[in-house]
Amino acid sequence: MAEDAQMGTDLTKNQQLVFDALSGADGPLSAYTILDLLRERGFRAPPQVYRALDKLVDIGLVHRLESLNAFVACRHPGCDTHEETIAFAICEDCGKVAEISDDALSDELGQIAGRSGFLLKKSTVELRGICGACRAA
Amino acid sequence: MAEDAQMGTDLTKNQQLVFDALSGADGPLSAYTILDLLRERGFRAPPQVYRALDKLVDIGLVHRLESLNAFVACRHPGCDTHEETIAFAICEDCGKVAEISDDALSDELGQIAGRSGFLLKKSTVELRGICGACRAA
DNA sequence: TGTCGGATGTTATAAGGTAACGTTTCTTGT
DNA sequence: ACAAGAAACGTTACCTTATAACATCCGACA
Ligand SMILES: [Zn+2]
Ligand SMILES: [Zn+2]
Ligand SMILES: [Zn+2]
Ligand SMILES: [Zn+2]
């Protein structure tokens, strides 16, 4: 029991291992990086990672970053069942990812969709640039 | 010379072929689908497609859809050197993609970035859902 | 004419993701 | 406690997406 944050949902052994790996990292991890990290814990093949990731993403504990083909543990302040749009700010310098929840953005996307008669199911917003810390440094 | 839209920039043979393939499609195409389409025109290997795509994306004639690992010809109304944020509405039913340029969205994303001291270089916004046509049908 | 950069052709391989199948383990009703 | 079904698991094999590396070709131009 290294760092089993997020009680309330009970995860299986593999899901917990994958979640812990992501929680312990300070940036996004690819599925194959997770696989390598967990080989010493018994993982042997991609499906073990992908199945855990699928579930974790499904219940909202993990997010997939489409533009990176990678995954991050959810660090959203009040992350329980966030239905709002989440934006990710990905630093191209240090690689860290900030998770941003913004009502105005959600509204704006909703309006854009509505205006063109589009039934919005899911939004992907990923910002690339340089984070504050790296700019200061 | 099937449908060589977009004069002004002069494309190489391969770039024109790839662009034509994308222009002729009514939805996004993967690099490997493009490769297959162009085999009869002499294409033999992935790098030929990816090199053309890289250039086309670079000059703005083609967009990459991160959440689909696929590419579309730019259909932005006034698409010359659009620096604004472009949002894509991807229909999960018919597969078509609408390209949406929206100032309010650009502003909003700029504000979100600014608020957290993030130097924004590029935004990816991809909306998934059902398009108007499919909803009506 | 020589040379130099950009575009090209080609092979091989890295990286990301899933189908399919059999086994184990957990639930749940009886 | 037991049977039956569901969920998770382990494993193999395979598919898709993307790039590294290297050799060649070709046009611009000094
Ligand atoms: Zn979150
Ligand atoms: Zn940074
Ligand atoms: Zn465009
Ligand atoms: Zn549709």
PDB file of C-alpha atoms in Angstrom, chain B:
ATOM      1  CA  MET B   1      -4.830  16.911 -62.086  1.00  0.00           C
ATOM      2  CA  ALA B   2      -7.983  15.745 -60.487  1.00  0.00           C
ATOM      3  CA  GLU B   3      -8.840  18.359 -57.923  1.00  0.00           C
ATOM      4  CA  ASP B   4      -5.941  20.585 -57.183  1.00  0.00           C
ATOM      5  CA  ALA B   5      -7.533  23.177 -55.006  1.00  0.00           C
ATOM      6  CA  GLN B   6      -5.331  25.598 -53.093  1.00  0.00           C
ATOM      7  CA  MET B   7      -3.105  27.413 -55.483  1.00  0.00           C
ATOM      8  CA  GLY B   8      -0.574  29.865 -54.190  1.00  0.00           C
ATOM      9  CA  THR B   9       1.611  27.356 -52.448  1.00  0.00           C
ATOM     10  CA  ASP B  10       3.143  24.983 -54.889  1.00  0.00           C
ATOM     11  CA  LEU B  11       3.179  21.463 -53.711  1.00  0.00           C
ATOM     12  CA  THR B  12       5.440  18.681 -54.812  1.00  0.00           C
ATOM     13  CA  LYS B  13       3.982  15.733 -56.642  1.00  0.00           C
ATOM     14  CA  ASN B  14       3.622  13.610 -53.527  1.00  0.00           C
ATOM     15  CA  GLN B  15       2.208  16.445 -51.476  1.00  0.00           C
ATOM     16  CA  GLN B  16      -0.362  17.157 -54.185  1.00  0.00           C
ATOM     17  CA  LEU B  17      -1.349  13.508 -54.389  1.00  0.00           C
ATOM     18  CA  VAL B  18      -1.859  13.276 -50.644  1.00  0.00           C
ATOM     19  CA  PHE B  19      -3.726  16.543 -50.551  1.00  0.00           C
ATOM     20  CA  ASP B  20      -5.983  15.435 -53.392  1.00  0.00           C
ATOM     21  CA  ALA B  21      -6.713  12.173 -51.630  1.00  0.00           C
ATOM     22  CA  LEU B  22      -7.751  14.045 -48.506  1.00  0.00           C
ATOM     23  CA  SER B  23      -9.731  16.639 -50.436  1.00  0.00           C
ATOM     24  CA  GLY B  24     -11.626  13.962 -52.257  1.00  0.00           C
ATOM     25  CA  ALA B  25     -12.563  12.087 -49.124  1.00  0.00           C
ATOM     26  CA  ASP B  26     -15.654  13.079 -47.208  1.00  0.00           C
ATOM     27  CA  GLY B  27     -14.093  12.328 -43.864  1.00  0.00           C
ATOM     28  CA  PRO B  28     -10.760  11.922 -42.156  1.00  0.00           C
ATOM     29  CA  LEU B  29      -8.280   9.402 -43.528  1.00  0.00           C
ATOM     30  CA  SER B  30      -5.514   7.580 -41.714  1.00  0.00           C
ATOM     31  CA  ALA B  31      -2.011   7.718 -43.140  1.00  0.00           C
ATOM     32  CA  TYR B  32      -2.218   4.066 -44.052  1.00  0.00           C
ATOM     33  CA  THR B  33      -5.540   4.495 -45.813  1.00  0.00           C
ATOM     34  CA  ILE B  34      -3.957   7.253 -47.852  1.00  0.00           C
ATOM     35  CA  LEU B  35      -1.063   4.958 -48.601  1.00  0.00           C
ATOM     36  CA  ASP B  36      -3.430   2.324 -49.927  1.00  0.00           C
ATOM     37  CA  LEU B  37      -5.311   4.866 -52.023  1.00  0.00           C
ATOM     38  CA  LEU B  38      -2.069   6.027 -53.578  1.00  0.00           C
ATOM     39  CA  ARG B  39      -0.462   2.684 -54.258  1.00  0.00           C
ATOM     40  CA  GLU B  40      -1.771   2.734 -57.794  1.00  0.00           C
ATOM     41  CA  ARG B  41      -0.126   6.127 -58.194  1.00  0.00           C
ATOM     42  CA  GLY B  42       3.228   4.734 -57.156  1.00  0.00           C
ATOM     43  CA  PHE B  43       3.294   5.033 -53.385  1.00  0.00           C
ATOM     44  CA  ARG B  44       4.969   2.115 -51.675  1.00  0.00           C
ATOM     45  CA  ALA B  45       5.840   2.961 -48.067  1.00  0.00           C
ATOM     46  CA  PRO B  46       4.637   4.972 -45.050  1.00  0.00           C
ATOM     47  CA  PRO B  47       7.368   7.633 -45.089  1.00  0.00           C
ATOM     48  CA  GLN B  48       6.142   8.877 -48.433  1.00  0.00           C
ATOM     49  CA  VAL B  49       2.762   9.601 -46.895  1.00  0.00           C
ATOM     50  CA  TYR B  50       4.031  10.913 -43.578  1.00  0.00           C
ATOM     51  CA  ARG B  51       6.512  13.268 -45.197  1.00  0.00           C
ATOM     52  CA  ALA B  52       3.823  14.785 -47.365  1.00  0.00           C
ATOM     53  CA  LEU B  53       1.443  15.005 -44.415  1.00  0.00           C
ATOM     54  CA  ASP B  54       4.042  16.695 -42.230  1.00  0.00           C
ATOM     55  CA  LYS B  55       4.528  19.385 -44.811  1.00  0.00           C
ATOM     56  CA  LEU B  56       0.827  19.830 -45.525  1.00  0.00           C
ATOM     57  CA  VAL B  57       0.057  20.125 -41.822  1.00  0.00           C
ATOM     58  CA  ASP B  58       2.935  22.539 -41.478  1.00  0.00           C
ATOM     59  CA  ILE B  59       1.622  24.904 -44.126  1.00  0.00           C
ATOM     60  CA  GLY B  60      -1.918  24.547 -42.836  1.00  0.00           C
ATOM     61  CA  LEU B  61      -3.584  22.762 -45.715  1.00  0.00           C
ATOM     62  CA  VAL B  62      -4.219  19.675 -43.653  1.00  0.00           C
ATOM     63  CA  HIS B  63      -5.166  19.161 -40.024  1.00  0.00           C
ATOM     64  CA  ARG B  64      -4.333  16.233 -37.838  1.00  0.00           C
ATOM     65  CA  LEU B  65      -7.090  14.881 -35.616  1.00  0.00           C
ATOM     66  CA  GLU B  66      -5.334  13.712 -32.484  1.00  0.00           C
ATOM     67  CA  SER B  67      -8.218  11.725 -31.103  1.00  0.00           C
ATOM     68  CA  LEU B  68      -8.530   9.780 -34.347  1.00  0.00           C
ATOM     69  CA  ASN B  69      -4.938   9.457 -35.512  1.00  0.00           C
ATOM     70  CA  ALA B  70      -6.214  10.689 -38.830  1.00  0.00           C
ATOM     71  CA  PHE B  71      -6.018  13.655 -41.150  1.00  0.00           C
ATOM     72  CA  VAL B  72      -8.429  15.979 -42.955  1.00  0.00           C
ATOM     73  CA  ALA B  73      -8.002  18.559 -45.687  1.00  0.00           C
ATOM     74  CA  CYS B  74      -8.616  22.005 -44.290  1.00  0.00           C
ATOM     75  CA  ARG B  75     -12.112  23.181 -45.113  1.00  0.00           C
ATOM     76  CA  HIS B  76     -11.978  26.279 -43.005  1.00  0.00           C
ATOM     77  CA  PRO B  77     -14.004  29.006 -44.804  1.00  0.00           C
ATOM     78  CA  GLY B  78     -11.248  31.595 -44.891  1.00  0.00           C
ATOM     79  CA  CYS B  79      -8.346  29.287 -44.454  1.00  0.00           C
ATOM     80  CA  ASP B  80      -5.137  30.989 -45.410  1.00  0.00           C
ATOM     81  CA  THR B  81      -2.958  31.262 -42.384  1.00  0.00           C
ATOM     82  CA  HIS B  82      -5.479  30.682 -39.649  1.00  0.00           C
ATOM     83  CA  GLU B  83      -3.746  31.392 -36.398  1.00  0.00           C
ATOM     84  CA  GLU B  84      -7.004  31.244 -34.469  1.00  0.00           C
ATOM     85  CA  THR B  85      -8.023  28.183 -32.560  1.00  0.00           C
ATOM     86  CA  ILE B  86      -9.836  25.664 -34.679  1.00  0.00           C
ATOM     87  CA  ALA B  87     -12.272  23.231 -33.147  1.00  0.00           C
ATOM     88  CA  PHE B  88     -13.310  20.011 -34.820  1.00  0.00           C
ATOM     89  CA  ALA B  89     -16.738  18.461 -34.402  1.00  0.00           C
ATOM     90  CA  ILE B  90     -16.404  14.778 -35.138  1.00  0.00           C
ATOM     91  CA  CYS B  91     -19.588  12.814 -35.756  1.00  0.00           C
ATOM     92  CA  GLU B  92     -19.428   9.360 -34.241  1.00  0.00           C
ATOM     93  CA  ASP B  93     -22.218   8.246 -36.514  1.00  0.00           C
ATOM     94  CA  CYS B  94     -21.303   9.311 -40.056  1.00  0.00           C
ATOM     95  CA  GLY B  95     -17.650  10.053 -39.357  1.00  0.00           C
ATOM     96  CA  LYS B  96     -17.711  13.491 -40.920  1.00  0.00           C
ATOM     97  CA  VAL B  97     -15.756  16.309 -39.395  1.00  0.00           C
ATOM     98  CA  ALA B  98     -16.749  19.962 -39.226  1.00  0.00           C
ATOM     99  CA  GLU B  99     -14.113  22.604 -38.778  1.00  0.00           C
ATOM    100  CA  ILE B 100     -15.170  25.446 -36.527  1.00  0.00           C
ATOM    101  CA  SER B 101     -13.408  28.740 -36.032  1.00  0.00           C
ATOM    102  CA  ASP B 102     -14.665  30.724 -33.068  1.00  0.00           C
ATOM    103  CA  ASP B 103     -13.215  33.902 -31.632  1.00  0.00           C
ATOM    104  CA  ALA B 104     -14.916  33.541 -28.276  1.00  0.00           C
ATOM    105  CA  LEU B 105     -13.344  30.122 -27.908  1.00  0.00           C
ATOM    106  CA  SER B 106      -9.919  31.445 -28.841  1.00  0.00           C
ATOM    107  CA  ASP B 107     -10.292  34.208 -26.291  1.00  0.00           C
ATOM    108  CA  GLU B 108     -11.465  31.826 -23.634  1.00  0.00           C
ATOM    109  CA  LEU B 109      -8.540  29.492 -24.144  1.00  0.00           C
ATOM    110  CA  GLY B 110      -6.167  32.437 -24.131  1.00  0.00           C
ATOM    111  CA  GLN B 111      -7.607  33.567 -20.826  1.00  0.00           C
ATOM    112  CA  ILE B 112      -7.386  30.143 -19.274  1.00  0.00           C
ATOM    113  CA  ALA B 113      -3.755  29.909 -20.281  1.00  0.00           C
ATOM    114  CA  GLY B 114      -2.947  33.438 -19.178  1.00  0.00           C
ATOM    115  CA  ARG B 115      -4.586  32.930 -15.806  1.00  0.00           C
ATOM    116  CA  SER B 116      -2.194  30.118 -14.997  1.00  0.00           C
ATOM    117  CA  GLY B 117       0.854  31.726 -16.504  1.00  0.00           C
ATOM    118  CA  PHE B 118       0.922  29.235 -19.330  1.00  0.00           C
ATOM    119  CA  LEU B 119       2.476  30.346 -22.604  1.00  0.00           C
ATOM    120  CA  LEU B 120       0.059  28.928 -25.147  1.00  0.00           C
ATOM    121  CA  LYS B 121       1.505  27.725 -28.427  1.00  0.00           C
ATOM    122  CA  LYS B 122      -1.132  25.466 -29.893  1.00  0.00           C
ATOM    123  CA  SER B 123      -4.619  24.344 -28.958  1.00  0.00           C
ATOM    124  CA  THR B 124      -6.281  21.074 -29.755  1.00  0.00           C
ATOM    125  CA  VAL B 125     -10.058  21.066 -29.473  1.00  0.00           C
ATOM    126  CA  GLU B 126     -11.962  18.030 -30.663  1.00  0.00           C
ATOM    127  CA  LEU B 127     -15.638  17.533 -29.960  1.00  0.00           C
ATOM    128  CA  ARG B 128     -17.207  14.113 -30.217  1.00  0.00           C
ATOM    129  CA  GLY B 129     -20.889  13.582 -30.717  1.00  0.00           C
ATOM    130  CA  ILE B 130     -23.610  13.348 -33.338  1.00  0.00           C
ATOM    131  CA  CYS B 131     -23.876  15.851 -36.151  1.00  0.00           C
ATOM    132  CA  GLY B 132     -27.043  17.695 -37.111  1.00  0.00           C
ATOM    133  CA  ALA B 133     -27.630  15.620 -40.220  1.00  0.00           C
ATOM    134  CA  CYS B 134     -27.409  12.353 -38.332  1.00  0.00           C
ATOM    135  CA  ARG B 135     -29.676  13.621 -35.568  1.00  0.00           C
ATOM    136  CA  ALA B 136     -32.313  14.608 -38.096  1.00  0.00           C
ATOM    137  CA  ALA B 137     -32.119  11.286 -39.891  1.00  0.00           C
TER     138      ALA B 137
END
